[in-house]
Short mmCIF file of C-alpha atoms in Angstrom, two decimals:
data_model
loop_
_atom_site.label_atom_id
_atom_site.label_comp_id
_atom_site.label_asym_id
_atom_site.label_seq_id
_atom_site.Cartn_x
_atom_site.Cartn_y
_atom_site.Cartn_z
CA UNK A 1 313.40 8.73 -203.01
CA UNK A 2 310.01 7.34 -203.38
CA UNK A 3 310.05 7.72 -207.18
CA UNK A 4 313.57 5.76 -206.97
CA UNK A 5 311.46 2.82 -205.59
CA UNK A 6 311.87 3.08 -201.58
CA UNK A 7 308.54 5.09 -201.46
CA UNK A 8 305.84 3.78 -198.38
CA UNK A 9 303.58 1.62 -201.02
CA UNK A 10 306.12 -0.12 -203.02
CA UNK A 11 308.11 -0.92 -199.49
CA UNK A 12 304.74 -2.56 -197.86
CA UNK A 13 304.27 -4.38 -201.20
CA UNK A 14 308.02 -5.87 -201.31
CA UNK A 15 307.36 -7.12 -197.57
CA UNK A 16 304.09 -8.68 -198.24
CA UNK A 17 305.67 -10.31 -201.65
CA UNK A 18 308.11 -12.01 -199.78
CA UNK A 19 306.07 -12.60 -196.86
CA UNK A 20 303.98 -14.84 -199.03
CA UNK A 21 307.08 -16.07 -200.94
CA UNK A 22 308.54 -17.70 -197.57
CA UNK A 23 304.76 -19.24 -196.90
CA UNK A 24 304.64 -20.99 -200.27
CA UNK A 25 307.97 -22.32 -199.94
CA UNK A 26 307.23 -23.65 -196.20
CA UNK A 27 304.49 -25.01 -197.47
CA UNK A 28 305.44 -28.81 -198.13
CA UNK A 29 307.09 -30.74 -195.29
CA UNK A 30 310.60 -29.60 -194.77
CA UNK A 31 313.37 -30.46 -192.14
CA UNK A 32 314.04 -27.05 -192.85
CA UNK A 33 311.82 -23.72 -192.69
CA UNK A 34 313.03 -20.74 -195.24
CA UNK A 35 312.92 -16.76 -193.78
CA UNK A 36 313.54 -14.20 -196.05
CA UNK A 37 315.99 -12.19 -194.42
CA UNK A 38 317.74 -8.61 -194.52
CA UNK A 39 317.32 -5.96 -196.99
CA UNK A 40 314.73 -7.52 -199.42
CA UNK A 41 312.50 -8.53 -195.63
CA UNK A 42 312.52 -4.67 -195.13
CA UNK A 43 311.34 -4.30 -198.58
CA UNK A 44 314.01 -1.40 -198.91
CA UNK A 45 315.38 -2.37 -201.69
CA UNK A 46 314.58 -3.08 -205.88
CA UNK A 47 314.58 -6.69 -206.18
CA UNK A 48 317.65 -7.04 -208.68
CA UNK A 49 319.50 -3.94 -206.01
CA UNK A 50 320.67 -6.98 -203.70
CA UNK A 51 321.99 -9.97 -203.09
CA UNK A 52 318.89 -12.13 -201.65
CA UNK A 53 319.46 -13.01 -198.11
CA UNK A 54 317.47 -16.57 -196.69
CA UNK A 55 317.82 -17.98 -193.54
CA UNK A 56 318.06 -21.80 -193.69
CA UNK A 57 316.52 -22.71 -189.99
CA UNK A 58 316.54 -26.74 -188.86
CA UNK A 59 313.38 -27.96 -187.68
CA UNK A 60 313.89 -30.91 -184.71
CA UNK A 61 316.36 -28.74 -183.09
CA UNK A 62 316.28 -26.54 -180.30
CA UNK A 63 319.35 -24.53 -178.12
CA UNK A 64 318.21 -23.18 -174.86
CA UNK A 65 319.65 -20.62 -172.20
CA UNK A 66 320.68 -22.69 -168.78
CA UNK A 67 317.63 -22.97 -166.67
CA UNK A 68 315.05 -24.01 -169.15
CA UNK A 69 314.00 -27.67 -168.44
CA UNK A 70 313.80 -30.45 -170.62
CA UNK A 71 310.66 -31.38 -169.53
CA UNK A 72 308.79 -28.59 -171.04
CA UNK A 73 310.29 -29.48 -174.58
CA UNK A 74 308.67 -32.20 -176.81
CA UNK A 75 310.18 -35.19 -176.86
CA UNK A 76 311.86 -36.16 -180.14
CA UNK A 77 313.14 -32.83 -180.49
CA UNK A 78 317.31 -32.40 -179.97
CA UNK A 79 318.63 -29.92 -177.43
CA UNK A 80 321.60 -28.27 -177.08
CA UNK A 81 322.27 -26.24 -174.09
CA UNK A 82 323.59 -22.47 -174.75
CA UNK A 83 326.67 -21.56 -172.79
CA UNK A 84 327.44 -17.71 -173.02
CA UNK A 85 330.81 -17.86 -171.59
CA UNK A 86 332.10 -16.15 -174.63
CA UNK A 87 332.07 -13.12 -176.08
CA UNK A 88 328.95 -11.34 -175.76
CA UNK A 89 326.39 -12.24 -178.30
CA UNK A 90 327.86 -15.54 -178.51
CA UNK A 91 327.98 -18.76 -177.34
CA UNK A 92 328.56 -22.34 -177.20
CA UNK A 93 326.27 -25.09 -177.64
CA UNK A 94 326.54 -28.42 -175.32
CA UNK A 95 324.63 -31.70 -176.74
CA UNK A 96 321.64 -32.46 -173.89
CA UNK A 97 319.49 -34.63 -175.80
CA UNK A 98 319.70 -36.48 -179.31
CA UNK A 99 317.00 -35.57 -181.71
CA UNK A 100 315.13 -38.34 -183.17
CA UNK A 101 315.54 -36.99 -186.36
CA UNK A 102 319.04 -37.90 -187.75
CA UNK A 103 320.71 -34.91 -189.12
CA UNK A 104 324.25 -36.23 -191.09
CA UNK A 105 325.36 -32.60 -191.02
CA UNK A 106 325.12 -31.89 -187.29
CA UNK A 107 326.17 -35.17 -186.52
CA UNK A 108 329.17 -34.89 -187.93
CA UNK A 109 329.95 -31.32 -186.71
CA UNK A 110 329.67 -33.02 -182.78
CA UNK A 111 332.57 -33.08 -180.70
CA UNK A 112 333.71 -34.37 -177.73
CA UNK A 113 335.40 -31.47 -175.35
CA UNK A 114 337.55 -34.13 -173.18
CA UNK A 115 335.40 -33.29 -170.36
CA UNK A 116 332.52 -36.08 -170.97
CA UNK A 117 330.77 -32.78 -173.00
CA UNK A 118 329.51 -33.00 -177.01
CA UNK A 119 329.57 -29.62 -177.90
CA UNK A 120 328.59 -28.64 -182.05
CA UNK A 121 330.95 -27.10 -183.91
CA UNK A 122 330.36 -23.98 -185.96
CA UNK A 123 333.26 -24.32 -188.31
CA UNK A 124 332.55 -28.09 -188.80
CA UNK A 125 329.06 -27.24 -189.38
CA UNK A 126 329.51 -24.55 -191.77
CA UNK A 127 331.82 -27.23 -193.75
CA UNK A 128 329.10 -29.82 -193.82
CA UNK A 129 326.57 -27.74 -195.32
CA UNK A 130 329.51 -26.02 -197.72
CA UNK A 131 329.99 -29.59 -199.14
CA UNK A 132 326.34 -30.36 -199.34
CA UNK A 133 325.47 -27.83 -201.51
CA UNK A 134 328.32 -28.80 -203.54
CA UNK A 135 327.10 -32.07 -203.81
CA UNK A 136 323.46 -31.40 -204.53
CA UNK A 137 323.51 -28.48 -206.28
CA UNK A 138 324.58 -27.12 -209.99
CA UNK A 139 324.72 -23.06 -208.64
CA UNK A 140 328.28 -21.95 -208.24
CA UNK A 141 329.52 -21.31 -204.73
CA UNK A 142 331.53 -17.96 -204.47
CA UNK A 143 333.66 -18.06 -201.12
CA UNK A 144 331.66 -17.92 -198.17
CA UNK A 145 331.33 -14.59 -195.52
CA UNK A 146 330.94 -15.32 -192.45
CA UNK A 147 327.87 -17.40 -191.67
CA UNK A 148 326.84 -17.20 -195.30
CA UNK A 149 327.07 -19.82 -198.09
CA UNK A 150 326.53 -17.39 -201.53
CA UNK A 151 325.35 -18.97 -204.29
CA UNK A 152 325.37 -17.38 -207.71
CA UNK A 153 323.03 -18.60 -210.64
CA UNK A 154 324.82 -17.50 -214.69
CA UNK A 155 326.71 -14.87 -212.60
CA UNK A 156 323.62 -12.71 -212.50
CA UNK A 157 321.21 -13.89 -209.63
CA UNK A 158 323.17 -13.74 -206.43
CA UNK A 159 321.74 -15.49 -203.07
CA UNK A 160 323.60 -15.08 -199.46
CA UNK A 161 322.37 -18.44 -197.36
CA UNK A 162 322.64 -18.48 -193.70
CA UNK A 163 321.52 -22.65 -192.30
CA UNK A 164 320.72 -21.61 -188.78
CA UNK A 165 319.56 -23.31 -185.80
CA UNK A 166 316.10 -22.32 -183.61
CA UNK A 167 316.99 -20.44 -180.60
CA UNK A 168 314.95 -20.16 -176.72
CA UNK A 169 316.60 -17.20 -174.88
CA UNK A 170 313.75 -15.41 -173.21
CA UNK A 171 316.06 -13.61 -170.38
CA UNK A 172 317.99 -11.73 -173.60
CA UNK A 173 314.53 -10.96 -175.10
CA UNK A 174 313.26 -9.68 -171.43
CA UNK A 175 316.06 -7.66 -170.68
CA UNK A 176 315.90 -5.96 -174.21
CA UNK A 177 312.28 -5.75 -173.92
CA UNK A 178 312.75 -4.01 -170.42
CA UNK A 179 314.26 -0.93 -171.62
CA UNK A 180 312.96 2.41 -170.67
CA UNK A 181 312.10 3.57 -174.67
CA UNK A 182 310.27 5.79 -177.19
CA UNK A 183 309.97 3.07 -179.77
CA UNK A 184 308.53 0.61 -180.12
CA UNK A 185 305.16 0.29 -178.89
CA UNK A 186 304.60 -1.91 -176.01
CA UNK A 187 302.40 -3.65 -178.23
CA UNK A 188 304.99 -4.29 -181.05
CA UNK A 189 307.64 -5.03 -177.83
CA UNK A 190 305.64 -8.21 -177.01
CA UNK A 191 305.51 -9.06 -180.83
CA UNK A 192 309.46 -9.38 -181.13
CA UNK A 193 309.98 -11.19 -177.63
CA UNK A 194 307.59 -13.80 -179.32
CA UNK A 195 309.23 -14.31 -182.74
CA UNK A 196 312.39 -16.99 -182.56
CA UNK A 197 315.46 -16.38 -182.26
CA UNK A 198 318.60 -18.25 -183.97
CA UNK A 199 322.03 -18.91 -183.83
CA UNK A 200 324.11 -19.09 -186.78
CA UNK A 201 327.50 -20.77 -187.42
CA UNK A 202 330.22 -18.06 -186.99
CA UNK A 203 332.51 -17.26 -183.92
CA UNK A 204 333.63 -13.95 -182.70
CA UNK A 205 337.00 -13.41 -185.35
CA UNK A 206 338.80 -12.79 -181.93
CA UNK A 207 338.19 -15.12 -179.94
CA UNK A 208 340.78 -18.48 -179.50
CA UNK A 209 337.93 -20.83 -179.83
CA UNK A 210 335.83 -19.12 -182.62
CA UNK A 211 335.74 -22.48 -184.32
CA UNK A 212 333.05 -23.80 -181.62
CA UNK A 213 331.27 -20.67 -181.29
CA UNK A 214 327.92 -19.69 -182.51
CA UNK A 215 326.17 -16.04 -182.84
CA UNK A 216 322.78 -15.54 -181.30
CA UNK A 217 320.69 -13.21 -183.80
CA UNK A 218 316.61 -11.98 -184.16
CA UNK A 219 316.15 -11.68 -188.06
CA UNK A 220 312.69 -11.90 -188.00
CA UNK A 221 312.50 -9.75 -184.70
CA UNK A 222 314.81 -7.06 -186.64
CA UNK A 223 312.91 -7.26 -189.98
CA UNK A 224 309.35 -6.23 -187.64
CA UNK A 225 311.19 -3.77 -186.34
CA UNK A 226 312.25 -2.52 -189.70
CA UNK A 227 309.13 -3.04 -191.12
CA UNK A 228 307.39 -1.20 -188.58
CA UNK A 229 309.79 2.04 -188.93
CA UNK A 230 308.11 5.47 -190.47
CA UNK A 231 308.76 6.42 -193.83
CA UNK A 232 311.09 9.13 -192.84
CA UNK A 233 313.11 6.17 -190.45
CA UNK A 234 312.80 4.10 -192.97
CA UNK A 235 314.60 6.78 -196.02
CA UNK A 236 317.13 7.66 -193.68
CA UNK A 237 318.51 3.87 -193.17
CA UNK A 238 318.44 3.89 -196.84
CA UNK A 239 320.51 7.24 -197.30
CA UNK A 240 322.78 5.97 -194.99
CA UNK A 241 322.95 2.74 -196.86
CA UNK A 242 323.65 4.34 -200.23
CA UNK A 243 326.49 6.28 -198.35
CA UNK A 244 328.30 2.98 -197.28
CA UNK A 245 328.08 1.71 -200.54
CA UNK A 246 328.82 4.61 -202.63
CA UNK A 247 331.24 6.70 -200.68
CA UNK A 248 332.45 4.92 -198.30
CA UNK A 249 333.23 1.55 -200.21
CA UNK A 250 334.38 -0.34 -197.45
CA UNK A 251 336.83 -2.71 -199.30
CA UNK A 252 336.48 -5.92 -196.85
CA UNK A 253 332.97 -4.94 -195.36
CA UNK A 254 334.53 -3.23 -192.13
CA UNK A 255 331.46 -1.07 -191.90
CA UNK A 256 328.16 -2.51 -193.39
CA UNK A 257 324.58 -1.80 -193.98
CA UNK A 258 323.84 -4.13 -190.80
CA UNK A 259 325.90 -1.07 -188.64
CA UNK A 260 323.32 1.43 -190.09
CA UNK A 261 320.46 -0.53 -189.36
CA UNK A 262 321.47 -0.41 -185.93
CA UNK A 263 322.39 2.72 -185.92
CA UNK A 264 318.74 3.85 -187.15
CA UNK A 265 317.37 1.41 -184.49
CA UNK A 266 318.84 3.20 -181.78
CA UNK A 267 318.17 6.49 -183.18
CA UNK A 268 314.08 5.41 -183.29
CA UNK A 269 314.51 3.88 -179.53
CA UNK A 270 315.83 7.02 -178.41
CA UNK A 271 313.62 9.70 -179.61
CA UNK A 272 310.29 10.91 -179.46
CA UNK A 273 308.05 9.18 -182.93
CA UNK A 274 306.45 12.62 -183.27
CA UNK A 275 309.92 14.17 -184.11
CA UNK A 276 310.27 12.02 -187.39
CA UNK A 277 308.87 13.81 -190.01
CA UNK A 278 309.24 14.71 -193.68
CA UNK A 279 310.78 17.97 -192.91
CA UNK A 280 313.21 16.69 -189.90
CA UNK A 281 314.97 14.03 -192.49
CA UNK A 282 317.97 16.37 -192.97
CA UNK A 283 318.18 16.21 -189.29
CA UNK A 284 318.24 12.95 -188.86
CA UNK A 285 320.24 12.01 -191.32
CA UNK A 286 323.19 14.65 -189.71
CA UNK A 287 322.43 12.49 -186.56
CA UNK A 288 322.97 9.45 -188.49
CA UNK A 289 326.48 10.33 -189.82
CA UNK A 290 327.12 11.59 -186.48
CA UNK A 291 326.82 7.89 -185.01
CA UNK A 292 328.69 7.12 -187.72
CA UNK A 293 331.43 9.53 -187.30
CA UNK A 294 331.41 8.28 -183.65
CA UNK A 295 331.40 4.50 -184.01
CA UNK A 296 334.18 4.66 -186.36
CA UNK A 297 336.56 7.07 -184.49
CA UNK A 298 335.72 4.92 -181.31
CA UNK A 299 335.15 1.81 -183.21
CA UNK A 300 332.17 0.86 -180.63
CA UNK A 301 328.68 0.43 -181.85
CA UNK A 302 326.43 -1.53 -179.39
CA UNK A 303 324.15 -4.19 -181.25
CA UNK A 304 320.57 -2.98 -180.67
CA UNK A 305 319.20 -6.50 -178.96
CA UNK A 306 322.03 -7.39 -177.17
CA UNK A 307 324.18 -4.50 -176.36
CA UNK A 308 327.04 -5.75 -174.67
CA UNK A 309 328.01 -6.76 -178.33
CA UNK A 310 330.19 -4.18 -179.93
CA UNK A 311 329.48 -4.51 -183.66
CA UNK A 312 333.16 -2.32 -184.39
CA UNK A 313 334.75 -5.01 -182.43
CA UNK A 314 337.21 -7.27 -184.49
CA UNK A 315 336.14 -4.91 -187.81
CA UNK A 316 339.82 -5.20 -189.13
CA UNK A 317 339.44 -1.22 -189.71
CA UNK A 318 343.11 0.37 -190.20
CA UNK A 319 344.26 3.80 -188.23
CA UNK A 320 344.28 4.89 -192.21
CA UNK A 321 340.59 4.05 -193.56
CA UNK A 322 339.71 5.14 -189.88
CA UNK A 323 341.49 8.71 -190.20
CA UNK A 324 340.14 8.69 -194.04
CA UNK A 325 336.63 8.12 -193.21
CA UNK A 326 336.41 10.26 -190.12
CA UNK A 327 337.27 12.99 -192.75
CA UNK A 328 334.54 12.11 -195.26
CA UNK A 329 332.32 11.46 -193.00
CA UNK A 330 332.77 15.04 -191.28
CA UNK A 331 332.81 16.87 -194.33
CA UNK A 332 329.48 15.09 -195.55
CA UNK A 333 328.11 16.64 -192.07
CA UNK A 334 329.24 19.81 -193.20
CA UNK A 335 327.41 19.89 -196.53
CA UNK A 336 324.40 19.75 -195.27
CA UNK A 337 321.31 18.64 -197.46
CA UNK A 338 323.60 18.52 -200.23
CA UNK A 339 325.15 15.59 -199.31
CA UNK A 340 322.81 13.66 -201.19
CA UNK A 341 324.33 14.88 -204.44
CA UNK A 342 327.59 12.35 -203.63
CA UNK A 343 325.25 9.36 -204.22
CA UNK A 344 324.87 8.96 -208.22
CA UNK A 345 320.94 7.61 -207.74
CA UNK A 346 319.81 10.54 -206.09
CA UNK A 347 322.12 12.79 -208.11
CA UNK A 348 320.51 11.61 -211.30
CA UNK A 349 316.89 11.87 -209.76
CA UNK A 350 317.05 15.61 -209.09
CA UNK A 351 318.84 16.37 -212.62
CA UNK A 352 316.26 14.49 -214.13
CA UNK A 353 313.19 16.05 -216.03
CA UNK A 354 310.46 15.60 -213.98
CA UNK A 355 307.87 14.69 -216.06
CA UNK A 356 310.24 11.29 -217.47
CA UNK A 357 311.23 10.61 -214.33
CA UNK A 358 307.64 10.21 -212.92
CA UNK A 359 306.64 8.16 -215.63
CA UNK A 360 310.05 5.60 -215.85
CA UNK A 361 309.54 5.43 -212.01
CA UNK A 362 305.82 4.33 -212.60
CA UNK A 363 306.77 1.83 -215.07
CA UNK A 364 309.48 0.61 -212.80
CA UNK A 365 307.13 0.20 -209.66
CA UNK A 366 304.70 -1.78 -212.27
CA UNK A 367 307.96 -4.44 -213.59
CA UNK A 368 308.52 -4.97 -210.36
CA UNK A 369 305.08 -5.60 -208.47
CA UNK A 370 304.38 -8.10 -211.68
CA UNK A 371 308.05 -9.62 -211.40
CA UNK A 372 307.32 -10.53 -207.76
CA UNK A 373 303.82 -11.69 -208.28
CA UNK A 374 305.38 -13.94 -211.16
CA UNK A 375 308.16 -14.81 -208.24
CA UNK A 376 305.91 -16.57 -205.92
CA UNK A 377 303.15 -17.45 -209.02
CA UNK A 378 306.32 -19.58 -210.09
CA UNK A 379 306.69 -21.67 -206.96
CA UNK A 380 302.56 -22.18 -206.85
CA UNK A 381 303.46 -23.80 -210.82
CA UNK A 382 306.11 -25.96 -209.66
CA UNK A 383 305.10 -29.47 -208.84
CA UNK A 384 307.50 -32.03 -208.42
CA UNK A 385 310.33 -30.21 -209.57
CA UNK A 386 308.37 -29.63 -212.81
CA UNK A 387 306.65 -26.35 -213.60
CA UNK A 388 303.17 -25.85 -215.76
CA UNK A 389 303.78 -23.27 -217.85
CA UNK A 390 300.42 -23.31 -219.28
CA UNK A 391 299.39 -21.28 -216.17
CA UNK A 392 296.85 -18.84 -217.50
CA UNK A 393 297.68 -16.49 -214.31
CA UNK A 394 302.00 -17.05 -214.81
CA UNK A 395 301.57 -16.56 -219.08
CA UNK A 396 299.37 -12.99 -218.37
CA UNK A 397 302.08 -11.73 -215.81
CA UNK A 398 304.80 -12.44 -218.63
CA UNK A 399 302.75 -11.18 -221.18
CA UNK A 400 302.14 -7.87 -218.93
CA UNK A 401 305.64 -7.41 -218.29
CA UNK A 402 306.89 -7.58 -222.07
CA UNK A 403 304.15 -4.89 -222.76
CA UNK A 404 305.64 -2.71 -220.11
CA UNK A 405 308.99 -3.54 -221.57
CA UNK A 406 308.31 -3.14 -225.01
CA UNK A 407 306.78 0.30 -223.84
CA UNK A 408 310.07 1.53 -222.01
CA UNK A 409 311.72 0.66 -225.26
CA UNK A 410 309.81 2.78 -227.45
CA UNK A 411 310.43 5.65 -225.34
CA UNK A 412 313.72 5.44 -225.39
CA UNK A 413 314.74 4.75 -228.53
CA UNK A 414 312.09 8.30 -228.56
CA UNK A 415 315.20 9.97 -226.41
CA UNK A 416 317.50 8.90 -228.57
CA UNK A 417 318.84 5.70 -226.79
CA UNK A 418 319.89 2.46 -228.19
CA UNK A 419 317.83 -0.56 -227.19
CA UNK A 420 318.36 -4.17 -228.33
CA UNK A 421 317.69 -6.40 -225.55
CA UNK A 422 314.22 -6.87 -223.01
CA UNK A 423 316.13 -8.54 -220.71
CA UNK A 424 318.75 -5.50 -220.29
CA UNK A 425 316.04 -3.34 -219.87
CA UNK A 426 314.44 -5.23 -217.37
CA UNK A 427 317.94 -5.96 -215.13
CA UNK A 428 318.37 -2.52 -215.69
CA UNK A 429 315.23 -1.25 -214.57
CA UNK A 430 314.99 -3.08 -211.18
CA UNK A 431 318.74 -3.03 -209.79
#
């Protein structure tokens, strides 16, 4: 697996990468701050493997649990008061004070309850920013998921957008943080309880006013915790991963990678660190598919910061892809370590001759180190909307990368493969 690019040093390097990217970015005064979120956060995955997942967050803005007073938040900043009365996870968010920045988007998405109450709408919200982006923007809009506004750039660069609002909910924090655990350390503990929370603009699918709901989530708290996951945690969530997407093929997402995560969250929670080791991964990974097994013949997987949130719940998983699964899943338990030869990455890997493998997986790791230096060297470049190509730094990373290009080429025109395009290589080598 590490030669297939999820190795310790290339993971660290991904994180840092986009770490820095989200800095650069923030940089300039924004109304909005940008979070790299999900998969490429975790550096767990090649940076062409993935859709790019950002996190759009409002600055000005603030929703609070009942109790906190107003008095301890700046003035000028707007407030909206969390009511949890919904499904759990959830909740609805009641107007308390203006913000003195004016926000046409939220504005628009207020509503009056009939009660003497302005509560913001998640649906109308979601619609404002849908049409913004329309407005602004020459990217083309695939239909949305969820919370997420996809945008796609010459069908080949694919971005999942989340506009989210700043969060203050220390009691869910506390009583997550309160947990008799293995992992984390109380040290890293503290860390998540003081990164933000969010809420984002989708309803529980279920629920008769979904429309004016919003979801409470920790991305950056989830991404530490991720990040901070050994490299035998860390190559089981991606096993399990590549199993979703590769056997399983859930047609309409009714299990996703976000149920693994989880799943490996509460697997790290619940056992003893010194237990997860190189040789144990086989283990763990049985254990894995056994939660999986379990959550899908039960169709109840608590979320790992808020657990009276069933992430099954409202799946729209049939009695059929239920029965199917339960029987793939089962036989995959059955097979053992060789279970990995269903997934056509790993299956290629050990077929493979060594010797080529090592060095296409060193060239690989090299494309895509300089690829996301030239990422974030691109947004240094950029200055009003214009960007100085006469970089010396930006023209030796592309000059690099062609070399290393030109190089996997050669060799495999050597093997008896037929080459005619950089730019295929390059897709090719980092998806």
């Amino acid at each position: 697996m590490t030669r297939l690019g999820y190795g310790e040093q290339i993971r660290r390097w991904r994180v840092e990468k986009y770490k820095e990217r989200d800095s650069l970015l923030n940089a300039p005064p924004s109304d909005v701050t940008v979070i790299t979120a999900g998969s490429k956060a975790e550096g767990l995955t090649r940076s062409h493997e993935s859709d790019l997942d950002s996190l759009f967050v409002f600055e000005g803005i603030l929703c609070v649990e009942a109790g906190i007073s107003l008095h301890t938040i700046p003035d000028g900043i707007g407030v909206y008061r969390m009511d949890t009365c919904a499904y759990s996870g959830h909740c609805r968010l009641l107007l308390e004070r203006q913000a003195r920045k004016h926000f046409k988007e939220i504005h628009t998405a207020q509503c009056d309850n009939g009660q003497g109450d302005i509560l913001l709408s998640s649906s109308l919200f979601l619609n404002e920013m849908s049409a913004y982006i329309s407005a602004h923007s020459t990217v083309e809009s695939p239909e949305r998921a969820g919370p997420s506004l996809p945008w796609s750039i010459g069908g080949e660069f694919h971005t999942d957008n989340v506009f989210a609002l700043r969060c203050h909910c220390p009691s869910i924090l506390q009583r997550w943080a309160s947990r008799p655990r293995h992992w984390p350390s109380p040290v890293l503990v503290q860390k998540v309880v003081s990164l933000e929370a969010n809420v984002t603009a989708v309803g529980f699918k279920e629920s008769e006013y979904k429309h004016m709901e919003w979801r409470i989530g920790f991305n950056t708290g989830e991404s530490e915790l991720v990040n901070n996951l050994n490299d035998t945690q860390a190559k089981v969530y991606v096993m399990l991963k590549m199993i979703v997407k590769d056997v399983l093929r859930p047609p309409k997402k009714e299990i996703t990678s976000y149920v693994m995560k989880n799943i490996v969250l509460w697997q790290a929670e619940s056992n003893p660190q010194n237990k997860f080791y190189a040789q144990s991964f086989f283990h763990w990974l049985h254990d894995g598919l056994r939660a999986l097994r379990t959550a899908i013949v039960t169709q109840q997987l608590s979320y790992y910061m808020i657990p009276e949130r069933n992430l099954m719940a409202a799946s729209g998983l049939t009695y059929r892809q239920q029965s199917q699964w339960v029987e793939v899943v089962t036989d995959m338990m059955a097979e053992g370590p060789r279970v990995i030869l269903r997934l056509p990455k790993i299956r290629m890997a050990i077929v493979a001759s060594p010797e080529p493998m090592l060095w296409y997986s060193m060239k690989r790791m090299e494309l895509e180190m300089l690829w996301l230096e030239k990422m974030n060297r691109l947004i240094t470049c950029l200055e009003n909307g214009v960007l100085d190509k006469s970089d010396a730094i930006l023209q030796e990373i592309g000059r690099r990368m062609v070399e290393v290009m030109v190089q996997i080429a050669l060799r495999m025109m050597e093997e008896g493969c037929a080459v005619n395009d950089l730019t295929d290589i390059f897709d090719r080598m980092l998806k």
